[in-house]
Amino acid sequence: MTRTDTPPAWDERTQLTTFLDYARATAHAKCEGVSAEDAVKAPLPGSPLMTLCGLISHLRWVEYSWFQVVFLGEEDKGPWTDEDPDREMRIAVDIPLTQLLDDYEEQAARYRQLVADHDLDTKAQRPIRDGRHVDLRWILLHLVEETARHNGHIDILRELADGRTGD
């Protein structure tokens, strides 16, 4: 996976998708070579769901929710429930990190095509909490922000696990 934040062209779509792909690739890079044991550790006492596996699973399912459920209007088949809204993070400790990363990348490839097939002004089929229908541009911006924010969490967990740091 190529990791660059410099787009090959300067149009809006290319810049947005390049930054999302960069954030995705950063999540992958920060998990490279981590042990299976460290991938499921939750070293922060106040955050028992905060594991590398949990965060990668969360990123994967956040994209699913925004692209498939909100944008396309599909039925929500995510792992969460009303009783366990963070279930995607909880169940991730039973899935190897390599599988979670592979699933995340496979899904990202499908979403790259979805984004390529739609105008950035296309409105989501479902409204967000305040009742408005965001457009694809907003979803991409939101996913860049969300992925970058969680990359900070991944970075901290990785440093706590084995001392590895990186950009």
N, CA and C atoms as an extended XYZ file, in Angstrom:
501
Properties=species:S:1:pos:R:3:atomname:S:1:resname:S:1:resid:I:1 pbc="F F F"
N         0.852       -1.171        0.000 N   MET     1
C         0.000        0.000        0.000 CA  MET     1
C         0.900        1.237        0.000 C   MET     1
N         0.691        2.108       -0.975 N   THR     2
C         1.456        3.339       -1.068 CA  THR     2
C         0.967        4.316       -0.016 C   THR     2
N         1.908        4.977        0.637 N   ARG     3
C         1.543        5.916        1.690 CA  ARG     3
C         2.096        7.289        1.360 C   ARG     3
N         1.241        8.125        0.792 N   THR     4
C         1.629        9.497        0.481 CA  THR     4
C         0.444       10.416        0.676 C   THR     4
N         0.735       11.626        1.141 N   ASP     5
C        -0.326       12.615        1.280 CA  ASP     5
C        -0.276       13.647        0.154 C   ASP     5
N         0.582       13.425       -0.817 N   THR     6
C         0.683       14.329       -1.958 CA  THR     6
C        -0.106       13.740       -3.124 C   THR     6
N        -1.184       14.412       -3.511 N   PRO     7
C        -2.028       13.866       -4.570 CA  PRO     7
C        -1.360       13.948       -5.940 C   PRO     7
N        -1.724       13.024       -6.837 N   PRO     8
C        -1.176       13.059       -8.192 CA  PRO     8
C        -1.794       14.163       -9.050 C   PRO     8
N        -2.900       14.732       -8.585 N   ALA     9
C        -3.561       15.844       -9.271 CA  ALA     9
C        -4.155       16.750       -8.193 C   ALA     9
N        -4.529       17.974       -8.565 N   TRP    10
C        -4.929       18.958       -7.564 CA  TRP    10
C        -6.424       19.249       -7.534 C   TRP    10
N        -7.211       18.426       -8.195 N   ASP    11
C        -8.657       18.611       -8.117 CA  ASP    11
C        -9.143       18.158       -6.734 C   ASP    11
N       -10.315       18.617       -6.365 N   GLU    12
C       -10.856       18.349       -5.033 CA  GLU    12
C       -10.988       16.858       -4.729 C   GLU    12
N       -11.553       16.102       -5.648 N   ARG    13
C       -11.762       14.661       -5.433 CA  ARG    13
C       -10.427       13.959       -5.164 C   ARG    13
N        -9.428       14.252       -5.972 N   THR    14
C        -8.136       13.586       -5.810 CA  THR    14
C        -7.500       13.961       -4.484 C   THR    14
N        -7.613       15.210       -4.087 N   GLN    15
C        -7.054       15.608       -2.799 CA  GLN    15
C        -7.762       14.899       -1.641 C   GLN    15
N        -9.076       14.851       -1.671 N   LEU    16
C        -9.825       14.194       -0.597 CA  LEU    16
C        -9.516       12.703       -0.525 C   LEU    16
N        -9.534       12.036       -1.659 N   THR    17
C        -9.304       10.587       -1.649 CA  THR    17
C        -7.850       10.259       -1.314 C   THR    17
N        -6.926       11.120       -1.722 N   THR    18
C        -5.523       10.897       -1.367 CA  THR    18
C        -5.332       10.993        0.140 C   THR    18
N        -5.935       11.986        0.762 N   PHE    19
C        -5.793       12.110        2.214 CA  PHE    19
C        -6.466       10.972        2.958 C   PHE    19
N        -7.613       10.496        2.475 N   LEU    20
C        -8.243        9.353        3.137 CA  LEU    20
C        -7.378        8.112        2.977 C   LEU    20
N        -6.860        7.888        1.773 N   ASP    21
C        -5.979        6.734        1.576 CA  ASP    21
C        -4.702        6.850        2.410 C   ASP    21
N        -4.184        8.054        2.543 N   TYR    22
C        -2.990        8.270        3.383 CA  TYR    22
C        -3.300        7.921        4.841 C   TYR    22
N        -4.443        8.362        5.326 N   ALA    23
C        -4.819        8.061        6.712 CA  ALA    23
C        -5.018        6.563        6.903 C   ALA    23
N        -5.648        5.912        5.929 N   ARG    24
C        -5.823        4.454        5.999 CA  ARG    24
C        -4.464        3.751        6.011 C   ARG    24
N        -3.584        4.156        5.118 N   ALA    25
C        -2.261        3.532        5.023 CA  ALA    25
C        -1.450        3.777        6.292 C   ALA    25
N        -1.653        4.913        6.931 N   THR    26
C        -0.968        5.197        8.189 CA  THR    26
C        -1.423        4.237        9.275 C   THR    26
N        -2.719        3.967        9.332 N   ALA    27
C        -3.229        2.990       10.306 CA  ALA    27
C        -2.568        1.636       10.079 C   ALA    27
N        -2.472        1.231        8.830 N   HIS    28
C        -1.808       -0.041        8.496 CA  HIS    28
C        -0.344       -0.009        8.928 C   HIS    28
N         0.360        1.061        8.578 N   ALA    29
C         1.797        1.158        8.868 CA  ALA    29
C         2.064        1.108       10.368 C   ALA    29
N         1.218        1.741       11.148 N   LYS    30
C         1.411        1.769       12.599 CA  LYS    30
C         1.192        0.394       13.231 C   LYS    30
N         0.541       -0.507       12.517 N   CYS    31
C         0.286       -1.855       13.031 CA  CYS    31
C         1.282       -2.898       12.523 C   CYS    31
N         2.144       -2.513       11.594 N   GLU    32
C         3.092       -3.466       11.013 CA  GLU    32
C         3.998       -4.076       12.074 C   GLU    32
N         4.069       -5.396       12.072 N   GLY    33
C         4.999       -6.097       12.936 CA  GLY    33
C         4.624       -6.181       14.400 C   GLY    33
N         3.459       -5.703       14.765 N   VAL    34
C         3.054       -5.790       16.171 CA  VAL    34
C         2.717       -7.251       16.489 C   VAL    34
N         3.031       -7.672       17.691 N   SER    35
C         2.735       -9.055       18.072 CA  SER    35
C         1.232       -9.245       18.262 C   SER    35
N         0.801      -10.491       18.114 N   ALA    36
C        -0.618      -10.820       18.313 CA  ALA    36
C        -1.040      -10.471       19.736 C   ALA    36
N        -0.149      -10.679       20.677 N   GLU    37
C        -0.441      -10.369       22.086 CA  GLU    37
C        -0.633       -8.863       22.284 C   GLU    37
N         0.269       -8.069       21.710 N   ASP    38
C         0.171       -6.613       21.864 CA  ASP    38
C        -1.030       -6.040       21.115 C   ASP    38
N        -1.461       -6.692       20.066 N   ALA    39
C        -2.582       -6.201       19.264 CA  ALA    39
C        -3.900       -6.211       20.033 C   ALA    39
N        -3.989       -7.023       21.076 N   VAL    40
C        -5.246       -7.120       21.831 CA  VAL    40
C        -5.135       -6.528       23.237 C   VAL    40
N        -3.989       -5.979       23.571 N   LYS    41
C        -3.820       -5.357       24.889 CA  LYS    41
C        -4.550       -4.023       24.945 C   LYS    41
N        -5.136       -3.763       26.111 N   ALA    42
C        -5.798       -2.483       26.378 CA  ALA    42
C        -5.056       -1.833       27.548 C   ALA    42
N        -3.957       -1.117       27.266 N   PRO    43
C        -3.089       -0.614       28.334 CA  PRO    43
C        -3.604        0.617       29.075 C   PRO    43
N        -4.654        1.237       28.590 N   LEU    44
C        -5.178        2.441       29.229 CA  LEU    44
C        -6.306        2.040       30.176 C   LEU    44
N        -6.100        2.183       31.485 N   PRO    45
C        -7.080        1.690       32.464 CA  PRO    45
C        -8.500        2.200       32.257 C   PRO    45
N        -8.646        3.417       31.808 N   GLY    46
C        -9.978        3.983       31.617 CA  GLY    46
C       -10.601        3.662       30.272 C   GLY    46
N        -9.873        2.927       29.414 N   SER    47
C       -10.361        2.631       28.066 CA  SER    47
C       -10.174        1.155       27.739 C   SER    47
N       -10.988        0.278       28.332 N   PRO    48
C       -10.797       -1.163       28.132 CA  PRO    48
C       -11.034       -1.647       26.701 C   PRO    48
N       -11.668       -0.856       25.863 N   LEU    49
C       -11.905       -1.254       24.478 CA  LEU    49
C       -10.803       -0.760       23.542 C   LEU    49
N        -9.901        0.061       24.061 N   MET    50
C        -8.872        0.685       23.243 CA  MET    50
C        -7.714       -0.281       23.008 C   MET    50
N        -7.850       -1.077       21.950 N   THR    51
C        -6.804       -2.005       21.522 CA  THR    51
C        -6.500       -1.715       20.057 C   THR    51
N        -5.360       -2.172       19.581 N   LEU    52
C        -5.064       -2.005       18.158 CA  LEU    52
C        -6.108       -2.722       17.313 C   LEU    52
N        -6.448       -3.942       17.688 N   CYS    53
C        -7.482       -4.679       16.947 CA  CYS    53
C        -8.809       -3.931       16.985 C   CYS    53
N        -9.157       -3.434       18.156 N   GLY    54
C       -10.416       -2.717       18.303 CA  GLY    54
C       -10.485       -1.469       17.446 C   GLY    54
N        -9.385       -0.725       17.379 N   LEU    55
C        -9.385        0.502       16.584 CA  LEU    55
C        -9.439        0.219       15.084 C   LEU    55
N        -8.718       -0.788       14.629 N   ILE    56
C        -8.785       -1.128       13.199 CA  ILE    56
C       -10.190       -1.607       12.849 C   ILE    56
N       -10.785       -2.420       13.705 N   SER    57
C       -12.151       -2.869       13.479 CA  SER    57
C       -13.106       -1.666       13.452 C   SER    57
N       -12.917       -0.760       14.380 N   HIS    58
C       -13.763        0.434       14.438 CA  HIS    58
C       -13.645        1.244       13.147 C   HIS    58
N       -12.425        1.460       12.672 N   LEU    59
C       -12.235        2.220       11.433 CA  LEU    59
C       -12.945        1.551       10.263 C   LEU    59
N       -12.823        0.240       10.193 N   ARG    60
C       -13.474       -0.518        9.118 CA  ARG    60
C       -14.986       -0.344        9.177 C   ARG    60
N       -15.541       -0.475       10.375 N   TRP    61
C       -16.995       -0.404       10.509 CA  TRP    61
C       -17.522        1.028       10.425 C   TRP    61
N       -16.721        2.008       10.786 N   VAL    62
C       -17.134        3.404       10.617 CA  VAL    62
C       -17.312        3.709        9.132 C   VAL    62
N       -16.363        3.252        8.313 N   GLU    63
C       -16.497        3.468        6.874 CA  GLU    63
C       -17.735        2.751        6.333 C   GLU    63
N       -17.951        1.538        6.781 N   TYR    64
C       -19.162        0.795        6.377 CA  TYR    64
C       -20.409        1.625        6.702 C   TYR    64
N       -20.462        2.132        7.913 N   SER    65
C       -21.635        2.877        8.351 CA  SER    65
C       -21.868        4.123        7.492 C   SER    65
N       -20.801        4.868        7.244 N   TRP    66
C       -20.966        6.094        6.457 CA  TRP    66
C       -21.252        5.820        4.997 C   TRP    66
N       -20.529        4.907        4.381 N   PHE    67
C       -20.718        4.661        2.949 CA  PHE    67
C       -21.953        3.814        2.644 C   PHE    67
N       -22.121        2.721        3.324 N   GLN    68
C       -23.198        1.804        2.968 CA  GLN    68
C       -24.521        2.155        3.629 C   GLN    68
N       -24.474        2.498        4.896 N   VAL    69
C       -25.730        2.754        5.612 CA  VAL    69
C       -26.225        4.178        5.366 C   VAL    69
N       -25.371        5.165        5.604 N   VAL    70
C       -25.819        6.557        5.457 CA  VAL    70
C       -25.875        6.960        3.980 C   VAL    70
N       -24.765        6.820        3.264 N   PHE    71
C       -24.722        7.307        1.879 CA  PHE    71
C       -25.626        6.504        0.957 C   PHE    71
N       -25.475        5.181        0.944 N   LEU    72
C       -26.263        4.350        0.035 CA  LEU    72
C       -27.648        4.009        0.580 C   LEU    72
N       -27.839        4.152        1.888 N   GLY    73
C       -29.147        3.869        2.479 CA  GLY    73
C       -29.431        2.399        2.703 C   GLY    73
N       -28.385        1.573        2.727 N   GLU    74
C       -28.582        0.131        2.924 CA  GLU    74
C       -28.958       -0.170        4.379 C   GLU    74
N       -29.499       -1.347        4.586 N   GLU    75
C       -29.834       -1.815        5.922 CA  GLU    75
C       -28.544       -1.926        6.746 C   GLU    75
N       -28.611       -1.504        8.003 N   ASP    76
C       -27.435       -1.545        8.876 CA  ASP    76
C       -27.237       -2.963        9.391 C   ASP    76
N       -26.177       -3.606        8.918 N   LYS    77
C       -25.841       -4.961        9.358 CA  LYS    77
C       -24.530       -4.968       10.139 C   LYS    77
N       -24.215       -3.830       10.761 N   GLY    78
C       -22.995       -3.725       11.563 CA  GLY    78
C       -23.074       -4.600       12.800 C   GLY    78
N       -21.940       -4.825       13.458 N   PRO    79
C       -21.911       -5.717       14.611 CA  PRO    79
C       -22.480       -5.115       15.891 C   PRO    79
N       -22.697       -3.828       15.914 N   TRP    80
C       -23.178       -3.159       17.115 CA  TRP    80
C       -24.646       -3.465       17.377 C   TRP    80
N       -25.024       -3.263       18.624 N   THR    81
C       -26.424       -3.420       19.023 CA  THR    81
C       -26.771       -2.248       19.931 C   THR    81
N       -28.049       -2.080       20.230 N   ASP    82
C       -28.442       -1.024       21.163 CA  ASP    82
C       -27.817       -1.263       22.538 C   ASP    82
N       -27.729       -2.533       22.917 N   GLU    83
C       -27.160       -2.881       24.216 CA  GLU    83
C       -25.631       -2.772       24.224 C   GLU    83
N       -25.004       -2.916       23.070 N   ASP    84
C       -23.535       -2.893       22.963 CA  ASP    84
C       -23.125       -2.085       21.727 C   ASP    84
N       -23.223       -0.737       21.831 N   PRO    85
C       -22.944        0.108       20.672 CA  PRO    85
C       -21.481        0.100       20.221 C   PRO    85
N       -20.570       -0.408       21.053 N   ASP    86
C       -19.144       -0.480       20.704 CA  ASP    86
C       -18.706       -1.911       20.423 C   ASP    86
N       -19.637       -2.751       20.061 N   ARG    87
C       -19.347       -4.174       19.890 CA  ARG    87
C       -18.243       -4.444       18.866 C   ARG    87
N       -18.128       -3.600       17.826 N   GLU    88
C       -17.088       -3.812       16.822 CA  GLU    88
C       -15.692       -3.764       17.439 C   GLU    88
N       -15.550       -3.029       18.531 N   MET    89
C       -14.256       -2.952       19.217 CA  MET    89
C       -14.079       -4.147       20.163 C   MET    89
N       -15.156       -4.553       20.780 N   ARG    90
C       -15.101       -5.658       21.738 CA  ARG    90
C       -14.797       -6.991       21.053 C   ARG    90
N       -15.458       -7.277       19.936 N   ILE    91
C       -15.283       -8.575       19.265 CA  ILE    91
C       -13.968       -8.657       18.499 C   ILE    91
N       -13.347       -7.509       18.247 N   ALA    92
C       -12.119       -7.480       17.443 CA  ALA    92
C       -10.958       -8.220       18.105 C   ALA    92
N       -10.971       -8.347       19.420 N   VAL    93
C        -9.856       -9.028       20.092 CA  VAL    93
C        -9.859      -10.529       19.802 C   VAL    93
N       -10.927      -11.030       19.214 N   ASP    94
C       -11.004      -12.446       18.841 CA  ASP    94
C       -10.665      -12.674       17.364 C   ASP    94
N       -10.256      -11.612       16.681 N   ILE    95
C        -9.926      -11.687       15.255 CA  ILE    95
C        -8.466      -11.268       15.091 C   ILE    95
N        -7.651      -12.037       14.376 N   PRO    96
C        -6.247      -11.640       14.195 CA  PRO    96
C        -6.125      -10.265       13.537 C   PRO    96
N        -5.179       -9.485       14.004 N   LEU    97
C        -4.980       -8.143       13.455 CA  LEU    97
C        -4.738       -8.185       11.949 C   LEU    97
N        -4.005       -9.166       11.481 N   THR    98
C        -3.746       -9.252       10.041 CA  THR    98
C        -5.044       -9.410        9.256 C   THR    98
N        -5.983      -10.176        9.782 N   GLN    99
C        -7.277      -10.338        9.108 CA  GLN    99
C        -8.060       -9.029        9.134 C   GLN    99
N        -8.042       -8.340       10.271 N   LEU   100
C        -8.743       -7.061       10.370 CA  LEU   100
C        -8.175       -6.052        9.374 C   LEU   100
N        -6.849       -6.014        9.253 N   LEU   101
C        -6.210       -5.105        8.300 CA  LEU   101
C        -6.542       -5.478        6.862 C   LEU   101
N        -6.547       -6.771        6.569 N   ASP   102
C        -6.906       -7.225        5.217 CA  ASP   102
C        -8.352       -6.864        4.888 C   ASP   102
N        -9.256       -7.095        5.842 N   ASP   103
C       -10.668       -6.758        5.628 CA  ASP   103
C       -10.842       -5.255        5.407 C   ASP   103
N       -10.126       -4.460        6.189 N   TYR   104
C       -10.183       -2.998        6.076 CA  TYR   104
C        -9.704       -2.561        4.688 C   TYR   104
N        -8.611       -3.116        4.211 N   GLU   105
C        -8.088       -2.752        2.894 CA  GLU   105
C        -9.000       -3.224        1.767 C   GLU   105
N        -9.531       -4.427        1.888 N   GLU   106
C       -10.448       -4.945        0.862 CA  GLU   106
C       -11.688       -4.059        0.754 C   GLU   106
N       -12.200       -3.674        1.891 N   GLN   107
C       -13.370       -2.801        1.907 CA  GLN   107
C       -13.015       -1.431        1.334 C   GLN   107
N       -11.844       -0.900        1.686 N   ALA   108
C       -11.418        0.408        1.192 CA  ALA   108
C       -11.365        0.421       -0.335 C   ALA   108
N       -10.936       -0.673       -0.938 N   ALA   109
C       -10.889       -0.760       -2.401 CA  ALA   109
C       -12.302       -0.617       -2.982 C   ALA   109
N       -13.275       -1.249       -2.351 N   ARG   110
C       -14.661       -1.126       -2.824 CA  ARG   110
C       -15.156        0.320       -2.678 C   ARG   110
N       -14.801        0.955       -1.576 N   TYR   111
C       -15.249        2.323       -1.343 CA  TYR   111
C       -14.540        3.314       -2.259 C   TYR   111
N       -13.310        3.025       -2.645 N   ARG   112
C       -12.642        3.884       -3.631 CA  ARG   112
C       -13.469        3.905       -4.922 C   ARG   112
N       -13.961        2.735       -5.318 N   GLN   113
C       -14.778        2.653       -6.527 CA  GLN   113
C       -16.111        3.357       -6.324 C   GLN   113
N       -16.727        3.193       -5.173 N   LEU   114
C       -17.987        3.868       -4.880 CA  LEU   114
C       -17.809        5.382       -5.006 C   LEU   114
N       -16.740        5.906       -4.436 N   VAL   115
C       -16.477        7.341       -4.495 CA  VAL   115
C       -16.226        7.777       -5.940 C   VAL   115
N       -15.493        6.979       -6.684 N   ALA   116
C       -15.214        7.308       -8.082 CA  ALA   116
C       -16.491        7.348       -8.922 C   ALA   116
N       -17.480        6.569       -8.542 N   ASP   117
C       -18.721        6.445       -9.308 CA  ASP   117
C       -19.769        7.508       -8.964 C   ASP   117
N       -19.501        8.354       -7.977 N   HIS   118
C       -20.497        9.343       -7.555 CA  HIS   118
C       -19.901       10.746       -7.525 C   HIS   118
N       -20.731       11.709       -7.848 N   ASP   119
C       -20.353       13.109       -7.752 CA  ASP   119
C       -20.215       13.483       -6.275 C   ASP   119
N       -19.287       14.352       -5.960 N   LEU   120
C       -19.079       14.761       -4.565 CA  LEU   120
C       -20.300       15.474       -3.980 C   LEU   120
N       -21.137       16.038       -4.824 N   ASP   121
C       -22.345       16.730       -4.351 CA  ASP   121
C       -23.515       15.788       -4.106 C   ASP   121
N       -23.364       14.504       -4.404 N   THR   122
C       -24.449       13.548       -4.212 CA  THR   122
C       -24.798       13.460       -2.732 C   THR   122
N       -26.070       13.612       -2.443 N   LYS   123
C       -26.545       13.574       -1.054 CA  LYS   123
C       -26.719       12.142       -0.568 C   LYS   123
N       -26.473       11.957        0.712 N   ALA   124
C       -26.668       10.661        1.357 CA  ALA   124
C       -28.153       10.308        1.366 C   ALA   124
N       -28.433        9.017        1.292 N   GLN   125
C       -29.809        8.539        1.326 CA  GLN   125
C       -30.448        8.709        2.704 C   GLN   125
N       -29.635        8.585        3.730 N   ARG   126
C       -30.154        8.709        5.100 CA  ARG   126
C       -29.647        9.999        5.727 C   ARG   126
N       -30.458       10.595        6.581 N   PRO   127
C       -30.013       11.812        7.267 CA  PRO   127
C       -29.081       11.488        8.437 C   PRO   127
N       -28.302       12.495        8.836 N   ILE   128
C       -27.500       12.366       10.050 CA  ILE   128
C       -28.388       12.753       11.235 C   ILE   128
N       -27.821       12.769       12.418 N   ARG   129
C       -28.619       12.975       13.648 CA  ARG   129
C       -29.483       14.224       13.628 C   ARG   129
N       -28.997       15.301       12.994 N   ASP   130
C       -29.762       16.547       13.011 CA  ASP   130
C       -30.798       16.621       11.881 C   ASP   130
N       -30.945       15.529       11.130 N   GLY   131
C       -31.953       15.471       10.087 CA  GLY   131
C       -31.490       15.890        8.708 C   GLY   131
N       -30.297       16.441        8.607 N   ARG   132
C       -29.788       16.863        7.298 CA  ARG   132
C       -29.170       15.689        6.549 C   ARG   132
N       -29.168       15.808        5.236 N   HIS   133
C       -28.540       14.814        4.362 CA  HIS   133
C       -27.204       15.383        3.900 C   HIS   133
N       -26.130       14.824        4.414 N   VAL   134
C       -24.796       15.290        4.031 CA  VAL   134
C       -24.480       14.810        2.621 C   VAL   134
N       -23.478       15.426        2.006 N   ASP   135
C       -23.065       14.970        0.686 CA  ASP   135
C       -21.817       14.096        0.801 C   ASP   135
N       -21.435       13.485       -0.312 N   LEU   136
C       -20.286       12.584       -0.328 CA  LEU   136
C       -19.014       13.318        0.084 C   LEU   136
N       -18.875       14.568       -0.295 N   ARG   137
C       -17.718       15.381        0.085 CA  ARG   137
C       -17.585       15.432        1.620 C   ARG   137
N       -18.701       15.689        2.304 N   TRP   138
C       -18.687       15.782        3.752 CA  TRP   138
C       -18.288       14.439        4.365 C   TRP   138
N       -18.804       13.355        3.807 N   ILE   139
C       -18.467       12.022        4.321 CA  ILE   139
C       -16.970       11.775        4.185 C   ILE   139
N       -16.391       12.121        3.051 N   LEU   140
C       -14.944       11.949        2.872 CA  LEU   140
C       -14.161       12.788        3.877 C   LEU   140
N       -14.547       14.039        4.048 N   LEU   141
C       -13.865       14.898        5.027 CA  LEU   141
C       -13.989       14.326        6.434 C   LEU   141
N       -15.176       13.865        6.769 N   HIS   142
C       -15.388       13.287        8.092 CA  HIS   142
C       -14.515       12.046        8.301 C   HIS   142
N       -14.423       11.196        7.284 N   LEU   143
C       -13.615        9.984        7.415 CA  LEU   143
C       -12.123       10.294        7.506 C   LEU   143
N       -11.662       11.333        6.824 N   VAL   144
C       -10.264       11.755        6.983 CA  VAL   144
C       -10.039       12.161        8.438 C   VAL   144
N       -10.931       12.969        8.974 N   GLU   145
C       -10.808       13.423       10.370 CA  GLU   145
C       -10.863       12.256       11.342 C   GLU   145
N       -11.829       11.395       11.182 N   GLU   146
C       -12.006       10.261       12.097 CA  GLU   146
C       -10.802        9.319       12.051 C   GLU   146
N       -10.338        9.007       10.858 N   THR   147
C        -9.211        8.077       10.718 CA  THR   147
C        -7.943        8.698       11.273 C   THR   147
N        -7.713        9.972       10.996 N   ALA   148
C        -6.524       10.651       11.516 CA  ALA   148
C        -6.558       10.714       13.042 C   ALA   148
N        -7.721       10.993       13.612 N   ARG   149
C        -7.844       11.055       15.074 CA  ARG   149
C        -7.524        9.693       15.693 C   ARG   149
N        -8.064        8.633       15.108 N   HIS   150
C        -7.795        7.302       15.651 CA  HIS   150
C        -6.366        6.844       15.376 C   HIS   150
N        -5.727        7.384       14.339 N   ASN   151
C        -4.312        7.083       14.135 CA  ASN   151
C        -3.474        7.578       15.309 C   ASN   151
N        -3.888        8.672       15.908 N   GLY   152
C        -3.214        9.148       17.113 CA  GLY   152
C        -3.346        8.141       18.247 C   GLY   152
N        -4.530        7.569       18.389 N   HIS   153
C        -4.733        6.531       19.408 CA  HIS   153
C        -3.880        5.302       19.099 C   HIS   153
N        -3.860        4.906       17.830 N   ILE   154
C        -3.065        3.743       17.420 CA  ILE   154
C        -1.592        3.993       17.713 C   ILE   154
N        -1.144        5.196       17.436 N   ASP   155
C         0.253        5.558       17.685 CA  ASP   155
C         0.605        5.405       19.163 C   ASP   155
N        -0.259        5.870       20.030 N   ILE   156
C        -0.029        5.762       21.483 CA  ILE   156
C        -0.007        4.302       21.911 C   ILE   156
N        -0.991        3.524       21.450 N   LEU   157
C        -1.035        2.105       21.825 CA  LEU   157
C         0.208        1.371       21.350 C   LEU   157
N         0.653        1.686       20.152 N   ARG   158
C         1.842        1.007       19.616 CA  ARG   158
C         3.079        1.372       20.427 C   ARG   158
N         3.217        2.620       20.777 N   GLU   159
C         4.379        3.013       21.582 CA  GLU   159
C         4.330        2.364       22.951 C   GLU   159
N         3.151        2.280       23.550 N   LEU   160
C         3.022        1.599       24.848 CA  LEU   160
C         3.320        0.106       24.728 C   LEU   160
N         2.970       -0.479       23.597 N   ALA   161
C         3.145       -1.918       23.408 CA  ALA   161
C         4.613       -2.310       23.282 C   ALA   161
N         5.333       -1.635       22.394 N   ASP   162
C         6.712       -2.088       22.128 CA  ASP   162
C         7.698       -0.943       21.878 C   ASP   162
N         7.261        0.267       22.139 N   GLY   163
C         8.160        1.394       22.001 CA  GLY   163
C         8.280        1.943       20.597 C   GLY   163
N         7.660        1.306       19.617 N   ARG   164
C         7.787        1.767       18.235 CA  ARG   164
C         7.013        3.064       18.027 C   ARG   164
N         7.671        4.002       17.409 N   THR   165
C         7.038        5.261       17.040 CA  THR   165
C         7.265        5.499       15.551 C   THR   165
N         6.588        6.431       15.008 N   GLY   166
C         6.736        6.747       13.593 CA  GLY   166
C         5.885        7.947       13.254 C   GLY   166
N         5.992        8.366       11.986 N   ASP   167
C         5.190        9.525       11.590 CA  ASP   167
C         3.837        9.086       11.084 C   ASP   167
